PDB file of C-alpha atoms and ligand atoms in Angstrom:
ATOM      1  CA  MET A   1      15.033  12.050  -6.647  1.00 95.00           C
ATOM      2  CA  ILE A   2      15.315  11.075 -10.327  1.00 97.00           C
ATOM      3  CA  THR A   3      14.982  13.609 -13.165  1.00 98.00           C
ATOM      4  CA  VAL A   4      14.843  12.940 -16.911  1.00 98.00           C
ATOM      5  CA  LEU A   5      16.270  15.507 -19.344  1.00 98.00           C
ATOM      6  CA  ARG A   6      14.767  15.188 -22.809  1.00 98.00           C
ATOM      7  CA  LEU A   7      16.917  16.784 -25.541  1.00 98.00           C
ATOM      8  CA  GLY A   8      15.924  17.784 -29.077  1.00 93.00           C
ATOM      9  CA  HIS A   9      12.134  17.807 -28.662  1.00 91.00           C
ATOM     10  CA  ARG A  10      10.422  19.138 -31.830  1.00 94.00           C
ATOM     11  CA  PRO A  11       6.834  19.984 -30.779  1.00 91.00           C
ATOM     12  CA  ALA A  12       5.152  19.162 -34.102  1.00 92.00           C
ATOM     13  CA  ARG A  13       7.059  15.983 -34.763  1.00 94.00           C
ATOM     14  CA  ASP A  14       7.817  14.559 -31.325  1.00 94.00           C
ATOM     15  CA  LYS A  15       4.585  15.340 -29.472  1.00 94.00           C
ATOM     16  CA  ARG A  16       3.577  11.713 -28.981  1.00 96.00           C
ATOM     17  CA  VAL A  17       7.042  10.344 -28.282  1.00 97.00           C
ATOM     18  CA  THR A  18       7.887  13.023 -25.712  1.00 98.00           C
ATOM     19  CA  THR A  19       4.486  12.496 -24.053  1.00 98.00           C
ATOM     20  CA  HIS A  20       5.344   8.805 -23.851  1.00 98.00           C
ATOM     21  CA  VAL A  21       8.785   9.651 -22.449  1.00 98.00           C
ATOM     22  CA  ALA A  22       7.113  11.647 -19.668  1.00 98.00           C
ATOM     23  CA  LEU A  23       4.448   9.050 -18.892  1.00 97.00           C
ATOM     24  CA  ALA A  24       6.963   6.202 -18.885  1.00 97.00           C
ATOM     25  CA  ALA A  25       9.290   8.275 -16.672  1.00 98.00           C
ATOM     26  CA  ARG A  26       6.448   8.813 -14.178  1.00 96.00           C
ATOM     27  CA  VAL A  27       5.292   5.206 -14.050  1.00 94.00           C
ATOM     28  CA  PHE A  28       8.785   3.724 -13.856  1.00 95.00           C
ATOM     29  CA  GLY A  29       9.824   5.855 -10.894  1.00 94.00           C
ATOM     30  CA  ALA A  30      11.217   9.229 -12.032  1.00 97.00           C
ATOM     31  CA  ASP A  31      10.092  12.410 -10.239  1.00 97.00           C
ATOM     32  CA  ALA A  32      10.315  14.948 -13.062  1.00 98.00           C
ATOM     33  CA  VAL A  33      11.006  15.492 -16.744  1.00 98.00           C
ATOM     34  CA  LEU A  34      12.761  18.535 -18.165  1.00 98.00           C
ATOM     35  CA  VAL A  35      12.252  19.189 -21.888  1.00 98.00           C
ATOM     36  CA  SER A  36      14.665  21.376 -23.838  1.00 95.00           C
ATOM     37  CA  THR A  37      12.041  23.040 -26.071  1.00 96.00           C
ATOM     38  CA  ARG A  38       9.110  25.030 -24.702  1.00 97.00           C
ATOM     39  CA  ASP A  39       5.827  23.204 -25.337  1.00 97.00           C
ATOM     40  CA  PRO A  40       2.766  24.281 -23.279  1.00 97.00           C
ATOM     41  CA  ALA A  41       0.516  21.666 -24.946  1.00 97.00           C
ATOM     42  CA  LEU A  42       2.856  18.896 -23.821  1.00 97.00           C
ATOM     43  CA  GLU A  43       2.847  20.306 -20.274  1.00 98.00           C
ATOM     44  CA  ARG A  44      -0.980  20.320 -20.232  1.00 98.00           C
ATOM     45  CA  THR A  45      -1.214  16.724 -21.456  1.00 97.00           C
ATOM     46  CA  VAL A  46       1.223  15.384 -18.874  1.00 98.00           C
ATOM     47  CA  ARG A  47      -0.250  17.420 -15.988  1.00 97.00           C
ATOM     48  CA  SER A  48      -3.718  16.144 -16.857  1.00 96.00           C
ATOM     49  CA  VAL A  49      -2.524  12.531 -16.512  1.00 95.00           C
ATOM     50  CA  VAL A  50      -0.822  13.367 -13.201  1.00 95.00           C
ATOM     51  CA  ARG A  51      -4.076  14.949 -11.937  1.00 93.00           C
ATOM     52  CA  ARG A  52      -6.086  11.835 -12.758  1.00 90.00           C
ATOM     53  CA  PHE A  53      -3.544   9.186 -11.832  1.00 90.00           C
ATOM     54  CA  GLY A  54      -1.873  10.883  -8.876  1.00 88.00           C
ATOM     55  CA  GLY A  55       1.589  11.523  -7.538  1.00 91.00           C
ATOM     56  CA  SER A  56       3.745  14.626  -7.708  1.00 94.00           C
ATOM     57  CA  PHE A  57       5.495  14.090 -11.054  1.00 96.00           C
ATOM     58  CA  ARG A  58       6.632  17.412 -12.548  1.00 98.00           C
ATOM     59  CA  ILE A  59       7.168  18.575 -16.115  1.00 98.00           C
ATOM     60  CA  GLU A  60       9.056  21.690 -17.167  1.00 98.00           C
ATOM     61  CA  THR A  61       9.647  22.698 -20.790  1.00 98.00           C
ATOM     62  CA  GLY A  62      11.893  25.322 -22.362  1.00 97.00           C
ATOM     63  CA  VAL A  63      14.777  24.282 -20.114  1.00 98.00           C
ATOM     64  CA  PRO A  64      18.293  25.524 -21.021  1.00 98.00           C
ATOM     65  CA  TRP A  65      19.711  22.015 -21.253  1.00 97.00           C
ATOM     66  CA  ARG A  66      23.452  22.755 -21.490  1.00 97.00           C
ATOM     67  CA  GLN A  67      23.319  24.971 -18.425  1.00 97.00           C
ATOM     68  CA  THR A  68      21.236  22.344 -16.595  1.00 97.00           C
ATOM     69  CA  LEU A  69      23.788  19.669 -17.445  1.00 97.00           C
ATOM     70  CA  ARG A  70      26.771  21.833 -16.472  1.00 97.00           C
ATOM     71  CA  GLU A  71      25.268  22.950 -13.169  1.00 97.00           C
ATOM     72  CA  TRP A  72      23.697  19.634 -12.085  1.00 98.00           C
ATOM     73  CA  HIS A  73      25.148  18.592  -8.738  1.00 96.00           C
ATOM     74  CA  GLY A  74      24.122  14.935  -8.710  1.00 97.00           C
ATOM     75  CA  PRO A  75      25.238  12.075 -10.957  1.00 98.00           C
ATOM     76  CA  LYS A  76      24.411  12.282 -14.702  1.00 98.00           C
ATOM     77  CA  VAL A  77      23.665   9.411 -17.058  1.00 98.00           C
ATOM     78  CA  HIS A  78      23.222   9.607 -20.824  1.00 98.00           C
ATOM     79  CA  LEU A  79      21.319   6.750 -22.468  1.00 98.00           C
ATOM     80  CA  THR A  80      22.956   5.992 -25.799  1.00 98.00           C
ATOM     81  CA  MET A  81      23.573   2.918 -27.919  1.00 98.00           C
ATOM     82  CA  TYR A  82      27.250   3.990 -28.071  1.00 97.00           C
ATOM     83  CA  GLY A  83      27.714   3.688 -24.301  1.00 97.00           C
ATOM     84  CA  LEU A  84      28.873   0.861 -22.038  1.00 97.00           C
ATOM     85  CA  PRO A  85      26.464  -2.001 -21.290  1.00 97.00           C
ATOM     86  CA  ILE A  86      23.845  -1.244 -18.631  1.00 97.00           C
ATOM     87  CA  ASP A  87      24.654  -4.474 -16.797  1.00 95.00           C
ATOM     88  CA  ASP A  88      28.283  -3.382 -16.333  1.00 96.00           C
ATOM     89  CA  LEU A  89      27.438   0.116 -15.034  1.00 97.00           C
ATOM     90  CA  LEU A  90      24.259  -0.233 -13.003  1.00 96.00           C
ATOM     91  CA  SER A  91      25.869  -1.023  -9.647  1.00 95.00           C
ATOM     92  CA  ARG A  92      28.144   2.064  -9.951  1.00 95.00           C
ATOM     93  CA  ILE A  93      25.357   4.589 -10.594  1.00 96.00           C
ATOM     94  CA  PRO A  94      24.227   6.531  -7.495  1.00 94.00           C
ATOM     95  CA  ARG A  95      20.441   7.028  -7.210  1.00 89.00           C
ATOM     96  CA  ASP A  96      20.414  10.319  -5.294  1.00 93.00           C
ATOM     97  CA  ASP A  97      19.599  13.358  -7.432  1.00 97.00           C
ATOM     98  CA  LEU A  98      20.213  11.378 -10.603  1.00 98.00           C
ATOM     99  CA  LEU A  99      19.790  13.089 -13.990  1.00 98.00           C
ATOM    100  CA  ILE A 100      19.034  10.811 -16.955  1.00 98.00           C
ATOM    101  CA  VAL A 101      19.596  12.349 -20.404  1.00 98.00           C
ATOM    102  CA  ILE A 102      17.853  11.031 -23.520  1.00 98.00           C
ATOM    103  CA  GLY A 103      17.918  12.340 -27.080  1.00 97.00           C
ATOM    104  CA  ALA A 104      15.538  12.594 -30.016  1.00 95.00           C
ATOM    105  CA  GLU A 105      17.614  13.051 -33.159  1.00 87.00           C
ATOM    106  CA  LYS A 106      21.415  13.306 -33.180  1.00 91.00           C
ATOM    107  CA  VAL A 107      22.707  14.175 -29.722  1.00 96.00           C
ATOM    108  CA  PRO A 108      25.405  16.941 -29.624  1.00 96.00           C
ATOM    109  CA  ARG A 109      28.902  15.527 -29.062  1.00 96.00           C
ATOM    110  CA  ASP A 110      29.601  17.445 -25.826  1.00 96.00           C
ATOM    111  CA  VAL A 111      26.751  15.629 -24.035  1.00 98.00           C
ATOM    112  CA  TYR A 112      28.937  12.502 -23.959  1.00 98.00           C
ATOM    113  CA  ASP A 113      31.564  14.431 -21.960  1.00 97.00           C
ATOM    114  CA  LEU A 114      29.205  16.411 -19.741  1.00 97.00           C
ATOM    115  CA  VAL A 115      27.793  13.246 -18.128  1.00 98.00           C
ATOM    116  CA  ASP A 116      29.341  10.745 -15.717  1.00 98.00           C
ATOM    117  CA  PHE A 117      28.094   7.615 -17.476  1.00 98.00           C
ATOM    118  CA  ASN A 118      27.135   6.856 -21.097  1.00 98.00           C
ATOM    119  CA  VAL A 119      24.878   3.819 -20.741  1.00 98.00           C
ATOM    120  CA  ALA A 120      23.752   1.504 -23.536  1.00 98.00           C
ATOM    121  CA  VAL A 121      20.562  -0.524 -23.304  1.00 98.00           C
ATOM    122  CA  GLY A 122      21.923  -2.841 -25.963  1.00 97.00           C
ATOM    123  CA  ASN A 123      24.343  -1.461 -28.585  1.00 96.00           C
ATOM    124  CA  GLU A 124      21.768  -1.145 -31.364  1.00 97.00           C
ATOM    125  CA  PRO A 125      19.339   1.700 -32.078  1.00 97.00           C
ATOM    126  CA  HIS A 126      15.783   1.529 -30.733  1.00 97.00           C
ATOM    127  CA  SER A 127      13.744   4.115 -28.860  1.00 97.00           C
ATOM    128  CA  GLU A 128      14.208   6.644 -26.059  1.00 97.00           C
ATOM    129  CA  VAL A 129      10.976   5.391 -24.463  1.00 98.00           C
ATOM    130  CA  ALA A 130      12.181   1.789 -24.451  1.00 98.00           C
ATOM    131  CA  ALA A 131      15.686   2.752 -23.258  1.00 98.00           C
ATOM    132  CA  LEU A 132      14.272   4.867 -20.428  1.00 98.00           C
ATOM    133  CA  ALA A 133      11.752   2.242 -19.298  1.00 98.00           C
ATOM    134  CA  VAL A 134      14.329  -0.549 -19.210  1.00 98.00           C
ATOM    135  CA  PHE A 135      16.927   1.640 -17.482  1.00 98.00           C
ATOM    136  CA  LEU A 136      14.516   2.857 -14.783  1.00 97.00           C
ATOM    137  CA  ASP A 137      13.059  -0.599 -14.234  1.00 96.00           C
ATOM    138  CA  ARG A 138      16.540  -2.068 -13.714  1.00 96.00           C
ATOM    139  CA  LEU A 139      17.603   0.873 -11.547  1.00 96.00           C
ATOM    140  CA  MET A 140      14.544   0.465  -9.286  1.00 92.00           C
ATOM    141  CA  GLY A 141      14.772  -3.324  -9.274  1.00 90.00           C
ATOM    142  CA  GLY A 142      11.193  -3.510 -10.606  1.00 85.00           C
ATOM    143  CA  ARG A 143       9.790  -1.782  -7.486  1.00 84.00           C
ATOM    144  CA  SER A 144       8.043   1.125  -9.213  1.00 81.00           C
ATOM    145  CA  LEU A 145       5.387  -1.073 -10.842  1.00 79.00           C
ATOM    146  CA  ARG A 146       4.504  -2.561  -7.449  1.00 75.00           C
ATOM    147  CA  SER A 147       3.997   0.761  -5.653  1.00 70.00           C
ATOM    148  CA  GLU A 148       0.516   1.588  -4.351  1.00 64.00           C
ATOM    149  CA  SER A 149      -1.406   3.952  -6.639  1.00 65.00           C
ATOM    150  CA  THR A 150      -2.715   7.296  -5.366  1.00 66.00           C
ATOM    151  CA  ALA A 151      -4.923   7.750  -8.423  1.00 68.00           C
ATOM    152  CA  ARG A 152      -8.370   9.293  -8.525  1.00 74.00           C
ATOM    153  CA  ILE A 153      -9.038   6.828 -11.276  1.00 78.00           C
ATOM    154  CA  ARG A 154      -8.118   3.277 -10.390  1.00 80.00           C
ATOM    155  CA  ILE A 155      -7.829   0.559 -12.985  1.00 81.00           C
ATOM    156  CA  ARG A 156      -8.562  -2.908 -11.634  1.00 84.00           C
ATOM    157  CA  PRO A 157      -6.580  -5.638 -13.381  1.00 82.00           C
ATOM    158  CA  ASN A 158      -9.010  -7.556 -15.573  1.00 83.00           C
ATOM    159  CA  PRO A 159      -8.155 -10.635 -17.641  1.00 78.00           C
ATOM    160  CA  ARG A 160     -10.360  -9.549 -20.547  1.00 81.00           C
ATOM    161  CA  GLY A 161     -12.064  -6.141 -20.356  1.00 84.00           C
ATOM    162  CA  LYS A 162     -11.671  -2.718 -18.754  1.00 83.00           C
ATOM    163  CA  SER A 163     -12.513  -2.090 -15.073  1.00 87.00           C
ATOM    164  CA  VAL A 164     -12.196   1.554 -14.077  1.00 85.00           C
ATOM    165  CA  GLU A 165     -13.183   2.943 -10.651  1.00 81.00           C
ATOM    166  CA  GLY A 166     -13.481   6.557  -9.603  1.00 78.00           C
ATOM    167  CA  SER A 167     -13.700   9.736 -11.602  1.00 67.00           C
ATOM    168  CA  GLY A 168     -11.022  11.793 -13.263  1.00 60.00           C
ATOM    169  CA  HIS A 169     -12.844  15.086 -12.724  1.00 58.00           C
TER     170      HIS A 169
HETATM  171  N1  SAM B 201      20.670   8.646 -33.943  1.00 74.18           N
HETATM  172  C1  SAM B 201      20.645   9.343 -32.700  1.00 74.18           C
HETATM  173  C2  SAM B 201      22.071   9.535 -32.209  1.00 74.18           C
HETATM  174  O1  SAM B 201      22.987   9.169 -32.879  1.00 74.18           O
HETATM  175  O2  SAM B 201      22.247  10.069 -31.112  1.00 74.18           O
HETATM  176  C3  SAM B 201      19.767   8.589 -31.680  1.00 74.18           C
HETATM  177  C4  SAM B 201      18.307   8.553 -32.023  1.00 74.18           C
HETATM  178  S1  SAM B 201      17.303   7.530 -30.957  1.00 74.18           S
HETATM  179  C5  SAM B 201      15.810   7.352 -31.852  1.00 74.18           C
HETATM  180  C6  SAM B 201      16.766   8.621 -29.681  1.00 74.18           C
HETATM  181  C7  SAM B 201      17.304   8.329 -28.324  1.00 74.18           C
HETATM  182  O3  SAM B 201      16.946   7.024 -27.910  1.00 74.18           O
HETATM  183  C8  SAM B 201      18.794   8.383 -28.166  1.00 74.18           C
HETATM  184  O4  SAM B 201      19.292   9.690 -28.082  1.00 74.18           O
HETATM  185  C9  SAM B 201      18.988   7.599 -26.871  1.00 74.18           C
HETATM  186  O5  SAM B 201      18.796   8.420 -25.737  1.00 74.18           O
HETATM  187  C10 SAM B 201      17.883   6.540 -26.946  1.00 74.18           C
HETATM  188  N2  SAM B 201      18.376   5.236 -27.395  1.00 74.18           N
HETATM  189  C11 SAM B 201      18.131   4.639 -28.578  1.00 74.18           C
HETATM  190  N3  SAM B 201      18.722   3.442 -28.638  1.00 74.18           N
HETATM  191  C12 SAM B 201      19.364   3.268 -27.448  1.00 74.18           C
HETATM  192  C13 SAM B 201      20.156   2.225 -26.899  1.00 74.18           C
HETATM  193  N4  SAM B 201      20.427   1.098 -27.561  1.00 74.18           N
HETATM  194  N5  SAM B 201      20.640   2.384 -25.641  1.00 74.18           N
HETATM  195  C14 SAM B 201      20.369   3.499 -24.930  1.00 74.18           C
HETATM  196  N6  SAM B 201      19.639   4.528 -25.412  1.00 74.18           N
HETATM  197  C15 SAM B 201      19.136   4.415 -26.648  1.00 74.18           C
END
């Protein structure tokens, strides 16, 4: 079970990025995303994709993040450019009930102490979506992209156009 905790979501400003965080989390093997700020529109968007493309990925918004972090029983990882290199830490990170924390704007200082591992996907700034995708892909050894789809809509790989089977309704 892998859960992503998204901190600092500002509904007006971060709508697209947090949607992408959730969709990337789902495709790259996470089971759920928890978002610190309540955002029903974001929940609807993500649940609609899950309905059409399958699986049991969950989204919850308005989550008290500090309490979640303090009370989490499994291992906790914070993705940050200030952390230790992913290649040095990966083999030490347990997979069971893993919580992965990502930020939006400046992440509060105590987060660095509330987690077990501060992991850098390179020590330069880029994006929470990129950091999450690379981290999950490495953690899963690339397996998540090879898993069989349970989607109502199925996209057939096509060298040039779009081949879609099924119906999303
Ligand atoms: N300036 C913010 C800070 O000091 O915390 C970070 C902003 S960044 C756009 C948003 C999030 O992307 C970060 O909180 C972190 O989770 C993730 N991120 C960005 N670059 C990263 C990197 N090189 N390694 C790991 N995570 C990264």
